[in-house]
Amino acid sequence: MVVLLAVSSVCALSLGTPYVPPHRLVAAMLEGDTLAGIVVTELRLPRLVLALVAGACLGAAGLVLQEALRNPLAVPEMLGVSSGAALGVAAPLVLSLSLPAAVQPMAAIGGAALGGGLTLLAAGLGRGPSAVLLTGAAVAAALQAALLVLMAMADQLDLQLIYRYLLGSLSGRTWDDVAGLWPWLLVAAPALVLCAPVLSVMRLGDEDAEALGVRAQRARLAALAIAVVLIAPVTAVCGPVAWVGFLAPHLARWFNPAVGAVRWLVWSALWGAVAVAVADLPARLALAPVETPAGAWTALLGVPAGIALMRSGGRGRAARRRPTASAAVREPLPGPGEAASGVAAEVPGARASGDVSADASDVPGDGCPPPSGATRTEDVR
């Protein structure tokens, strides 16, 4: 992860037009008044910072949803949160409602809360994890249908903007966009700290969580609220960068399988930041000078990688359990002497197999003494 983060950060600041050699990056940022300095400090650096912050928020939100619902497929795209946030941003644009830049995150949060609230309400306020997940997929489909209706109403220019936004793009982002995320992060960070221990309890199931004093329905509602606070501001700025919340938690579990939900939360945020930073490189450079949306690359690479991690994780757990079950099968059968000594040990008053003497207690039940030359071990056999 450290290598990927370092390489992607250097490439994001160096590659492009104009090209800035890696050893000149610090000097270019300090100069500031040259072309290279302006491009690095005002265009590439805020884009990199936004990619890292957005990926961390999406990765943490994905883990919160997966742990609260106990399902590895519980991602923002399947719970109506991302679709609701996108609808909240696209609706004012199509309906020609002028909103200040500071209010746009509120519109995204309202749409995300609408999608998540509809999901919980239709699922019976969190009656069960599977019900929430299936209902969320239906709510997401309904919100996407409403979004398609808005796109049909939009003119050509608005349609291009909405289309590019829905795929998730970091193009043209500045320090103002980055600054708009910090107030929401200050709210979400303490909530994540308080939520992390509860996630470990929620993994045990609703009944066990209730026995330990955690109200499962309220905890699930709180987890969805935290996910909304994490996802909505990012969606307002970058659009729904797809499937980062699916890939990052699986990377965290695959590289750290036994650390628990608290540490998985940190690692999931870090892997989400790396995923978005890496995906933004081909988005900016693959078809240069034309930029492609970063969300297209995260979906293209994240879904097969996440499925592969799920399969390898399941096989690894099965392989770890298999030796304990088959150890008794592979254990060699005892030999004649071992069997005799084992039986003799279970017989009350029995002597060791090496004792060849016989007394009155060694006489069989029919009163006949053992044959001459026969030992007690042979009699036991």
mmCIF file of C-alpha atoms in Angstrom:
data_model
loop_
_atom_site.group_PDB
_atom_site.id
_atom_site.type_symbol
_atom_site.label_atom_id
_atom_site.label_comp_id
_atom_site.label_asym_id
_atom_site.label_seq_id
_atom_site.Cartn_x
_atom_site.Cartn_y
_atom_site.Cartn_z
ATOM 1 C CA MET A 1 0.000 0.000 0.000
ATOM 2 C CA VAL A 2 2.814 2.422 0.847
ATOM 3 C CA VAL A 3 4.513 1.720 -2.492
ATOM 4 C CA LEU A 4 1.281 2.205 -4.448
ATOM 5 C CA LEU A 5 0.513 5.413 -2.585
ATOM 6 C CA ALA A 6 3.990 6.858 -3.138
ATOM 7 C CA VAL A 7 4.167 5.903 -6.820
ATOM 8 C CA SER A 8 0.653 7.123 -7.599
ATOM 9 C CA SER A 9 1.250 10.431 -5.790
ATOM 10 C CA VAL A 10 4.505 11.127 -7.645
ATOM 11 C CA CYS A 11 2.949 10.176 -10.998
ATOM 12 C CA ALA A 12 -0.113 12.347 -10.328
ATOM 13 C CA LEU A 13 2.075 15.382 -9.680
ATOM 14 C CA SER A 14 4.658 14.742 -12.405
ATOM 15 C CA LEU A 15 2.883 13.312 -15.445
ATOM 16 C CA GLY A 16 0.875 15.398 -17.836
ATOM 17 C CA THR A 17 1.372 18.593 -19.805
ATOM 18 C CA PRO A 18 3.717 20.073 -18.781
ATOM 19 C CA TYR A 19 5.807 17.194 -17.505
ATOM 20 C CA VAL A 20 7.567 17.956 -14.214
ATOM 21 C CA PRO A 21 10.435 15.603 -13.242
ATOM 22 C CA PRO A 22 10.023 14.057 -9.797
ATOM 23 C CA HIS A 23 13.189 15.696 -8.488
ATOM 24 C CA ARG A 24 11.794 19.099 -9.508
ATOM 25 C CA LEU A 25 8.435 18.771 -7.735
ATOM 26 C CA VAL A 26 9.486 20.417 -4.486
ATOM 27 C CA ALA A 27 11.186 23.297 -6.284
ATOM 28 C CA ALA A 28 8.158 23.787 -8.542
ATOM 29 C CA MET A 29 5.805 23.959 -5.567
ATOM 30 C CA LEU A 30 8.071 26.436 -3.775
ATOM 31 C CA GLU A 31 8.460 28.682 -6.798
ATOM 32 C CA GLY A 32 4.743 28.964 -7.490
ATOM 33 C CA ASP A 33 4.915 31.720 -10.134
ATOM 34 C CA THR A 34 6.161 29.532 -12.998
ATOM 35 C CA LEU A 35 3.941 27.482 -15.288
ATOM 36 C CA ALA A 36 5.051 24.218 -13.688
ATOM 37 C CA GLY A 37 4.509 25.618 -10.205
ATOM 38 C CA ILE A 38 0.995 26.847 -10.987
ATOM 39 C CA VAL A 39 0.001 23.559 -12.622
ATOM 40 C CA VAL A 40 1.336 21.463 -9.733
ATOM 41 C CA THR A 41 0.063 23.571 -6.837
ATOM 42 C CA GLU A 42 -3.278 24.767 -8.241
ATOM 43 C CA LEU A 43 -4.399 21.825 -10.400
ATOM 44 C CA ARG A 44 -2.620 18.558 -9.691
ATOM 45 C CA LEU A 45 -2.070 18.813 -5.930
ATOM 46 C CA PRO A 46 -5.692 19.647 -4.998
ATOM 47 C CA ARG A 47 -6.857 16.892 -7.331
ATOM 48 C CA LEU A 48 -4.569 14.400 -5.584
ATOM 49 C CA VAL A 49 -5.668 15.524 -2.122
ATOM 50 C CA LEU A 50 -9.319 15.283 -3.146
ATOM 51 C CA ALA A 51 -8.769 11.774 -4.530
ATOM 52 C CA LEU A 52 -7.175 10.651 -1.249
ATOM 53 C CA VAL A 53 -9.875 12.212 0.935
ATOM 54 C CA ALA A 54 -12.743 10.950 -1.233
ATOM 55 C CA GLY A 55 -11.310 7.435 -1.375
ATOM 56 C CA ALA A 56 -10.820 7.348 2.400
ATOM 57 C CA CYS A 57 -14.417 8.433 3.006
ATOM 58 C CA LEU A 58 -15.838 5.886 0.558
ATOM 59 C CA GLY A 59 -13.669 3.058 1.915
ATOM 60 C CA ALA A 60 -14.662 3.762 5.527
ATOM 61 C CA ALA A 61 -18.346 4.055 4.571
ATOM 62 C CA GLY A 62 -18.212 0.740 2.723
ATOM 63 C CA LEU A 63 -16.796 -1.073 5.742
ATOM 64 C CA VAL A 64 -19.380 0.500 8.070
ATOM 65 C CA LEU A 65 -22.213 -0.702 5.852
ATOM 66 C CA GLN A 66 -20.778 -4.196 5.365
ATOM 67 C CA GLU A 67 -20.146 -4.740 9.059
ATOM 68 C CA ALA A 68 -23.469 -3.283 10.204
ATOM 69 C CA LEU A 69 -25.426 -5.415 7.713
ATOM 70 C CA ARG A 70 -23.091 -8.433 7.951
ATOM 71 C CA ASN A 71 -22.939 -8.726 4.179
ATOM 72 C CA PRO A 72 -19.856 -8.245 1.960
ATOM 73 C CA LEU A 73 -22.074 -6.909 -0.840
ATOM 74 C CA ALA A 74 -23.508 -4.045 1.221
ATOM 75 C CA VAL A 75 -22.083 -1.083 -0.676
ATOM 76 C CA PRO A 76 -23.414 2.478 -1.078
ATOM 77 C CA GLU A 77 -24.406 1.744 -4.678
ATOM 78 C CA MET A 78 -26.868 -0.953 -3.506
ATOM 79 C CA LEU A 79 -28.481 0.933 -0.620
ATOM 80 C CA GLY A 80 -29.793 4.004 -2.398
ATOM 81 C CA VAL A 81 -27.285 6.327 -0.721
ATOM 82 C CA SER A 82 -25.161 7.130 -3.776
ATOM 83 C CA SER A 83 -28.171 7.303 -6.100
ATOM 84 C CA GLY A 84 -29.983 9.638 -3.717
ATOM 85 C CA ALA A 85 -26.964 11.921 -3.416
ATOM 86 C CA ALA A 86 -26.589 12.055 -7.206
ATOM 87 C CA LEU A 87 -30.297 12.844 -7.557
ATOM 88 C CA GLY A 88 -29.981 15.672 -5.030
ATOM 89 C CA VAL A 89 -27.182 17.260 -7.053
ATOM 90 C CA ALA A 90 -28.662 16.682 -10.523
ATOM 91 C CA ALA A 91 -32.195 17.901 -9.759
ATOM 92 C CA PRO A 92 -31.306 21.596 -9.155
ATOM 93 C CA LEU A 93 -29.151 21.587 -12.290
ATOM 94 C CA VAL A 94 -31.907 20.282 -14.540
ATOM 95 C CA LEU A 95 -34.660 22.354 -12.918
ATOM 96 C CA SER A 96 -32.517 25.530 -13.246
ATOM 97 C CA LEU A 97 -32.343 26.159 -9.513
ATOM 98 C CA SER A 98 -29.290 28.251 -8.736
ATOM 99 C CA LEU A 99 -27.686 27.044 -5.527
ATOM 100 C CA PRO A 100 -24.542 28.462 -3.928
ATOM 101 C CA ALA A 101 -21.515 26.200 -3.873
ATOM 102 C CA ALA A 102 -21.741 25.919 -0.090
ATOM 103 C CA VAL A 103 -25.314 24.586 -0.304
ATOM 104 C CA GLN A 104 -24.605 21.858 -2.881
ATOM 105 C CA PRO A 105 -23.318 19.394 -0.244
ATOM 106 C CA MET A 106 -26.582 19.951 1.657
ATOM 107 C CA ALA A 107 -28.542 18.950 -1.444
ATOM 108 C CA ALA A 108 -26.405 15.827 -1.792
ATOM 109 C CA ILE A 109 -26.839 14.961 1.890
ATOM 110 C CA GLY A 110 -30.589 15.470 1.584
ATOM 111 C CA GLY A 111 -30.736 13.110 -1.392
ATOM 112 C CA ALA A 112 -28.531 10.531 0.328
ATOM 113 C CA ALA A 113 -30.642 10.728 3.485
ATOM 114 C CA LEU A 114 -33.749 10.317 1.335
ATOM 115 C CA GLY A 115 -32.366 7.165 -0.284
ATOM 116 C CA GLY A 116 -31.144 5.670 2.985
ATOM 117 C CA GLY A 117 -34.328 6.606 4.828
ATOM 118 C CA LEU A 118 -36.509 5.020 2.168
ATOM 119 C CA THR A 119 -34.400 1.885 2.386
ATOM 120 C CA LEU A 120 -34.768 1.580 6.167
ATOM 121 C CA LEU A 121 -38.447 2.514 6.086
ATOM 122 C CA ALA A 122 -39.281 -0.028 3.399
ATOM 123 C CA ALA A 123 -37.251 -2.703 5.197
ATOM 124 C CA GLY A 124 -39.084 -2.154 8.488
ATOM 125 C CA LEU A 125 -36.535 0.130 10.181
ATOM 126 C CA GLY A 126 -33.724 -2.362 10.012
ATOM 127 C CA ARG A 127 -35.640 -5.532 10.812
ATOM 128 C CA GLY A 128 -32.899 -7.654 9.313
ATOM 129 C CA PRO A 129 -29.660 -7.177 7.365
ATOM 130 C CA SER A 130 -30.828 -9.157 4.349
ATOM 131 C CA ALA A 131 -34.091 -7.202 4.175
ATOM 132 C CA VAL A 132 -32.214 -3.900 4.281
ATOM 133 C CA LEU A 133 -29.863 -4.977 1.491
ATOM 134 C CA LEU A 134 -32.562 -6.271 -0.852
ATOM 135 C CA THR A 135 -34.797 -3.281 -0.223
ATOM 136 C CA GLY A 136 -31.865 -0.932 -0.775
ATOM 137 C CA ALA A 137 -31.257 -2.413 -4.209
ATOM 138 C CA ALA A 138 -34.899 -1.742 -5.128
ATOM 139 C CA VAL A 139 -34.744 1.827 -3.788
ATOM 140 C CA ALA A 140 -31.508 2.465 -5.714
ATOM 141 C CA ALA A 141 -33.186 1.258 -8.915
ATOM 142 C CA ALA A 142 -36.146 3.589 -8.308
ATOM 143 C CA LEU A 143 -33.873 6.589 -7.679
ATOM 144 C CA GLN A 144 -31.883 5.808 -10.803
ATOM 145 C CA ALA A 145 -35.136 5.726 -12.760
ATOM 146 C CA ALA A 146 -35.997 9.191 -11.420
ATOM 147 C CA LEU A 147 -32.538 10.333 -12.421
ATOM 148 C CA LEU A 148 -33.118 9.066 -15.952
ATOM 149 C CA VAL A 149 -36.329 11.090 -16.102
ATOM 150 C CA LEU A 150 -34.384 14.218 -15.162
ATOM 151 C CA MET A 151 -31.791 13.441 -17.815
ATOM 152 C CA ALA A 152 -34.544 13.161 -20.414
ATOM 153 C CA MET A 153 -35.724 16.641 -19.418
ATOM 154 C CA ALA A 154 -32.259 18.222 -19.587
ATOM 155 C CA ASP A 155 -30.831 20.046 -22.577
ATOM 156 C CA GLN A 156 -27.666 18.954 -24.348
ATOM 157 C CA LEU A 157 -25.235 20.924 -22.192
ATOM 158 C CA ASP A 158 -26.812 19.891 -18.896
ATOM 159 C CA LEU A 159 -26.991 16.308 -20.129
ATOM 160 C CA GLN A 160 -23.248 16.202 -20.746
ATOM 161 C CA LEU A 161 -22.547 17.663 -17.315
ATOM 162 C CA ILE A 162 -24.878 15.193 -15.590
ATOM 163 C CA TYR A 163 -23.480 12.254 -17.532
ATOM 164 C CA ARG A 164 -19.922 13.146 -16.618
ATOM 165 C CA TYR A 165 -20.899 13.771 -13.025
ATOM 166 C CA LEU A 166 -22.728 10.462 -12.636
ATOM 167 C CA LEU A 167 -19.624 8.523 -13.614
ATOM 168 C CA GLY A 168 -17.539 10.235 -10.945
ATOM 169 C CA SER A 169 -14.885 12.637 -12.125
ATOM 170 C CA LEU A 170 -12.093 14.622 -10.455
ATOM 171 C CA SER A 171 -11.512 16.884 -13.440
ATOM 172 C CA GLY A 172 -11.234 20.610 -12.767
ATOM 173 C CA ARG A 173 -11.355 20.351 -8.973
ATOM 174 C CA THR A 174 -9.633 23.077 -6.957
ATOM 175 C CA TRP A 175 -8.743 23.868 -3.352
ATOM 176 C CA ASP A 176 -12.258 25.259 -2.819
ATOM 177 C CA ASP A 177 -13.708 21.805 -3.442
ATOM 178 C CA VAL A 178 -11.272 20.278 -0.978
ATOM 179 C CA ALA A 179 -12.066 22.920 1.646
ATOM 180 C CA GLY A 180 -15.781 22.110 1.362
ATOM 181 C CA LEU A 181 -15.189 18.570 2.642
ATOM 182 C CA TRP A 182 -13.437 19.398 5.921
ATOM 183 C CA PRO A 183 -16.502 20.479 7.956
ATOM 184 C CA TRP A 184 -18.237 17.200 7.173
ATOM 185 C CA LEU A 185 -15.129 15.196 8.002
ATOM 186 C CA LEU A 186 -14.938 16.900 11.403
ATOM 187 C CA VAL A 187 -18.444 15.583 12.072
ATOM 188 C CA ALA A 188 -17.863 12.103 10.655
ATOM 189 C CA ALA A 189 -14.501 11.355 12.324
ATOM 190 C CA PRO A 190 -15.766 11.338 15.952
ATOM 191 C CA ALA A 191 -18.827 9.367 14.867
ATOM 192 C CA LEU A 192 -16.571 6.723 13.305
ATOM 193 C CA VAL A 193 -14.524 6.473 16.508
ATOM 194 C CA LEU A 194 -17.685 5.851 18.519
ATOM 195 C CA CYS A 195 -19.139 3.482 15.927
ATOM 196 C CA ALA A 196 -16.103 1.221 15.467
ATOM 197 C CA PRO A 197 -16.475 -0.861 18.695
ATOM 198 C CA VAL A 198 -20.194 -1.337 18.026
ATOM 199 C CA LEU A 199 -19.397 -2.812 14.602
ATOM 200 C CA SER A 200 -17.459 -5.622 16.259
ATOM 201 C CA VAL A 201 -20.529 -6.486 18.335
ATOM 202 C CA MET A 202 -22.870 -6.272 15.349
ATOM 203 C CA ARG A 203 -20.860 -9.010 13.636
ATOM 204 C CA LEU A 204 -22.187 -11.480 16.223
ATOM 205 C CA GLY A 205 -25.789 -11.123 15.063
ATOM 206 C CA ASP A 206 -28.812 -9.197 16.284
ATOM 207 C CA GLU A 207 -29.673 -11.567 19.140
ATOM 208 C CA ASP A 208 -26.139 -11.692 20.544
ATOM 209 C CA ALA A 209 -25.785 -7.939 20.134
ATOM 210 C CA GLU A 210 -29.024 -7.405 22.063
ATOM 211 C CA ALA A 211 -27.733 -9.719 24.789
ATOM 212 C CA LEU A 212 -24.579 -7.595 25.073
ATOM 213 C CA GLY A 213 -26.590 -4.388 25.401
ATOM 214 C CA VAL A 214 -26.459 -3.107 21.794
ATOM 215 C CA ARG A 215 -29.793 -2.304 20.190
ATOM 216 C CA ALA A 216 -29.353 -3.709 16.724
ATOM 217 C CA GLN A 217 -31.974 -1.602 14.955
ATOM 218 C CA ARG A 218 -30.691 1.676 16.364
ATOM 219 C CA ALA A 219 -27.085 0.684 15.691
ATOM 220 C CA ARG A 220 -27.940 -0.144 12.087
ATOM 221 C CA LEU A 221 -29.718 3.196 11.697
ATOM 222 C CA ALA A 222 -26.723 5.024 13.190
ATOM 223 C CA ALA A 223 -24.347 3.179 10.833
ATOM 224 C CA LEU A 224 -26.402 4.246 7.841
ATOM 225 C CA ALA A 225 -26.417 7.854 9.098
ATOM 226 C CA ILE A 226 -22.617 7.829 9.405
ATOM 227 C CA ALA A 227 -22.324 6.370 5.900
ATOM 228 C CA VAL A 228 -24.550 9.173 4.600
ATOM 229 C CA VAL A 229 -22.342 11.837 6.199
ATOM 230 C CA LEU A 230 -19.267 10.234 4.623
ATOM 231 C CA ILE A 231 -20.669 9.611 1.149
ATOM 232 C CA ALA A 232 -22.853 12.645 0.467
ATOM 233 C CA PRO A 233 -20.182 15.414 0.533
ATOM 234 C CA VAL A 234 -17.877 13.329 -1.659
ATOM 235 C CA THR A 235 -20.712 12.669 -4.095
ATOM 236 C CA ALA A 236 -21.554 16.373 -4.181
ATOM 237 C CA VAL A 237 -18.006 17.239 -5.261
ATOM 238 C CA CYS A 238 -16.821 14.235 -7.299
ATOM 239 C CA GLY A 239 -19.967 12.349 -8.167
ATOM 240 C CA PRO A 240 -20.562 8.715 -7.225
ATOM 241 C CA VAL A 241 -17.110 7.139 -7.626
ATOM 242 C CA ALA A 242 -18.341 3.589 -8.024
ATOM 243 C CA TRP A 243 -17.381 0.460 -6.093
ATOM 244 C CA VAL A 244 -14.603 1.930 -3.972
ATOM 245 C CA GLY A 245 -16.693 1.078 -0.907
ATOM 246 C CA PHE A 246 -16.818 -2.504 -2.170
ATOM 247 C CA LEU A 247 -13.138 -3.009 -2.974
ATOM 248 C CA ALA A 248 -11.445 -1.235 -0.051
ATOM 249 C CA PRO A 249 -13.013 -3.313 2.794
ATOM 250 C CA HIS A 250 -12.110 -6.551 1.020
ATOM 251 C CA LEU A 251 -8.519 -5.398 0.600
ATOM 252 C CA ALA A 252 -8.405 -4.515 4.304
ATOM 253 C CA ARG A 253 -9.709 -7.949 5.312
ATOM 254 C CA TRP A 254 -7.481 -9.823 2.869
ATOM 255 C CA PHE A 255 -4.251 -8.206 4.036
ATOM 256 C CA ASN A 256 -5.244 -8.152 7.746
ATOM 257 C CA PRO A 257 -7.610 -11.069 8.294
ATOM 258 C CA ALA A 258 -7.521 -11.233 12.106
ATOM 259 C CA VAL A 259 -7.346 -7.651 13.387
ATOM 260 C CA GLY A 260 -11.070 -6.955 13.874
ATOM 261 C CA ALA A 261 -13.504 -4.293 12.732
ATOM 262 C CA VAL A 262 -11.774 -1.407 14.539
ATOM 263 C CA ARG A 263 -8.507 -1.787 12.623
ATOM 264 C CA TRP A 264 -10.298 -2.819 9.446
ATOM 265 C CA LEU A 265 -11.911 0.613 9.495
ATOM 266 C CA VAL A 266 -8.524 2.353 9.344
ATOM 267 C CA TRP A 267 -7.119 0.019 6.707
ATOM 268 C CA SER A 268 -10.268 0.286 4.609
ATOM 269 C CA ALA A 269 -9.987 4.081 4.580
ATOM 270 C CA LEU A 270 -6.324 3.848 3.517
ATOM 271 C CA TRP A 271 -7.025 1.333 0.762
ATOM 272 C CA GLY A 272 -9.908 3.469 -0.487
ATOM 273 C CA ALA A 273 -7.566 6.457 -0.770
ATOM 274 C CA VAL A 274 -5.036 4.360 -2.691
ATOM 275 C CA ALA A 275 -7.734 2.958 -5.019
ATOM 276 C CA VAL A 276 -9.036 6.380 -6.074
ATOM 277 C CA ALA A 277 -5.533 7.852 -6.444
ATOM 278 C CA VAL A 278 -4.441 4.940 -8.638
ATOM 279 C CA ALA A 279 -7.631 5.006 -10.733
ATOM 280 C CA ASP A 280 -7.300 8.732 -11.387
ATOM 281 C CA LEU A 281 -4.007 8.190 -13.248
ATOM 282 C CA PRO A 282 -5.463 6.296 -16.257
ATOM 283 C CA ALA A 283 -8.518 8.543 -16.072
ATOM 284 C CA ARG A 284 -6.292 11.558 -16.720
ATOM 285 C CA LEU A 285 -3.594 10.046 -18.944
ATOM 286 C CA ALA A 286 -4.938 7.003 -20.808
ATOM 287 C CA LEU A 287 -6.742 8.954 -23.552
ATOM 288 C CA ALA A 288 -4.920 12.297 -23.183
ATOM 289 C CA PRO A 289 -5.759 15.042 -23.943
ATOM 290 C CA VAL A 290 -9.301 13.689 -23.350
ATOM 291 C CA GLU A 291 -10.015 12.808 -19.710
ATOM 292 C CA THR A 292 -12.165 9.854 -18.746
ATOM 293 C CA PRO A 293 -14.122 9.686 -15.461
ATOM 294 C CA ALA A 294 -12.315 8.106 -12.542
ATOM 295 C CA GLY A 295 -15.487 6.273 -11.520
ATOM 296 C CA ALA A 296 -15.401 4.282 -14.748
ATOM 297 C CA TRP A 297 -11.943 2.967 -13.881
ATOM 298 C CA THR A 298 -12.804 2.147 -10.266
ATOM 299 C CA ALA A 299 -15.824 0.147 -11.448
ATOM 300 C CA LEU A 300 -13.865 -1.511 -14.264
ATOM 301 C CA LEU A 301 -11.048 -2.651 -11.973
ATOM 302 C CA GLY A 302 -12.750 -2.765 -8.579
ATOM 303 C CA VAL A 303 -15.548 -5.241 -9.234
ATOM 304 C CA PRO A 304 -13.421 -8.154 -10.583
ATOM 305 C CA ALA A 305 -10.713 -7.480 -7.992
ATOM 306 C CA GLY A 306 -13.262 -7.512 -5.162
ATOM 307 C CA ILE A 307 -14.844 -10.750 -6.398
ATOM 308 C CA ALA A 308 -11.398 -12.363 -6.636
ATOM 309 C CA LEU A 309 -10.611 -11.263 -3.078
ATOM 310 C CA MET A 310 -13.906 -12.714 -1.830
ATOM 311 C CA ARG A 311 -13.196 -16.053 -3.486
ATOM 312 C CA SER A 312 -9.623 -16.248 -2.245
ATOM 313 C CA GLY A 313 -10.705 -15.241 1.249
ATOM 314 C CA GLY A 314 -13.319 -17.989 1.367
ATOM 315 C CA ARG A 315 -10.857 -20.620 0.144
ATOM 316 C CA GLY A 316 -8.284 -19.443 2.684
ATOM 317 C CA ARG A 317 -10.749 -19.829 5.559
ATOM 318 C CA ALA A 318 -11.765 -23.276 4.336
ATOM 319 C CA ALA A 319 -8.112 -24.317 4.061
ATOM 320 C CA ARG A 320 -7.448 -23.120 7.603
ATOM 321 C CA ARG A 321 -10.363 -25.164 8.935
ATOM 322 C CA ARG A 322 -9.629 -28.338 6.947
ATOM 323 C CA PRO A 323 -6.559 -29.659 8.841
ATOM 324 C CA THR A 324 -8.389 -29.666 12.169
ATOM 325 C CA ALA A 325 -11.196 -31.796 10.759
ATOM 326 C CA SER A 326 -8.985 -34.228 8.878
ATOM 327 C CA ALA A 327 -6.278 -34.662 11.493
ATOM 328 C CA ALA A 328 -8.175 -37.522 13.108
ATOM 329 C CA VAL A 329 -8.684 -39.198 9.725
ATOM 330 C CA ARG A 330 -5.001 -39.051 8.868
ATOM 331 C CA GLU A 331 -3.976 -40.329 12.351
ATOM 332 C CA PRO A 332 -2.460 -43.843 12.026
ATOM 333 C CA LEU A 333 -4.361 -46.738 13.476
ATOM 334 C CA PRO A 334 -2.906 -48.211 16.662
ATOM 335 C CA GLY A 335 -0.887 -51.385 16.422
ATOM 336 C CA PRO A 336 -1.763 -54.613 18.188
ATOM 337 C CA GLY A 337 0.412 -53.845 21.183
ATOM 338 C CA GLU A 338 -0.966 -50.298 21.472
ATOM 339 C CA ALA A 339 -4.531 -51.537 21.253
ATOM 340 C CA ALA A 340 -3.886 -54.160 23.869
ATOM 341 C CA SER A 341 -2.326 -51.723 26.257
ATOM 342 C CA GLY A 342 -5.154 -49.241 25.670
ATOM 343 C CA VAL A 343 -7.810 -51.838 26.433
ATOM 344 C CA ALA A 344 -5.893 -53.074 29.410
ATOM 345 C CA ALA A 345 -5.671 -49.560 30.733
ATOM 346 C CA GLU A 346 -9.470 -49.276 30.625
ATOM 347 C CA VAL A 347 -10.054 -52.636 32.358
ATOM 348 C CA PRO A 348 -10.215 -52.161 36.152
ATOM 349 C CA GLY A 349 -7.410 -53.966 37.937
ATOM 350 C CA ALA A 350 -5.661 -54.940 34.711
ATOM 351 C CA ARG A 351 -1.880 -55.250 34.672
ATOM 352 C CA ALA A 352 0.528 -53.955 32.060
ATOM 353 C CA SER A 353 0.987 -55.905 28.850
ATOM 354 C CA GLY A 354 4.489 -56.929 29.832
ATOM 355 C CA ASP A 355 3.281 -58.822 32.934
ATOM 356 C CA VAL A 356 3.111 -62.496 31.987
ATOM 357 C CA SER A 357 2.125 -63.813 35.377
ATOM 358 C CA ALA A 358 -1.381 -64.960 36.139
ATOM 359 C CA ASP A 359 -3.108 -65.299 39.467
ATOM 360 C CA ALA A 360 -6.622 -65.970 40.591
ATOM 361 C CA SER A 361 -7.847 -62.623 39.223
ATOM 362 C CA ASP A 362 -6.566 -63.560 35.769
ATOM 363 C CA VAL A 363 -8.714 -66.692 35.549
ATOM 364 C CA PRO A 364 -11.521 -66.282 32.981
ATOM 365 C CA GLY A 365 -15.105 -66.211 34.072
ATOM 366 C CA ASP A 366 -15.627 -69.928 33.234
ATOM 367 C CA GLY A 367 -13.064 -70.938 35.910
ATOM 368 C CA CYS A 368 -10.559 -72.344 33.421
ATOM 369 C CA PRO A 369 -6.981 -71.086 33.672
ATOM 370 C CA PRO A 370 -5.442 -69.571 30.578
ATOM 371 C CA PRO A 371 -3.589 -71.880 28.214
ATOM 372 C CA SER A 372 0.043 -72.570 28.942
ATOM 373 C CA GLY A 373 2.357 -69.954 27.504
ATOM 374 C CA ALA A 374 -0.471 -67.452 26.951
ATOM 375 C CA THR A 375 0.004 -64.038 28.394
ATOM 376 C CA ARG A 376 -2.613 -61.638 29.656
ATOM 377 C CA THR A 377 -2.032 -59.482 26.625
ATOM 378 C CA GLU A 378 -3.006 -62.319 24.312
ATOM 379 C CA ASP A 379 -6.057 -62.984 26.462
ATOM 380 C CA VAL A 380 -7.120 -59.376 26.115
ATOM 381 C CA ARG A 381 -6.620 -59.588 22.365
#
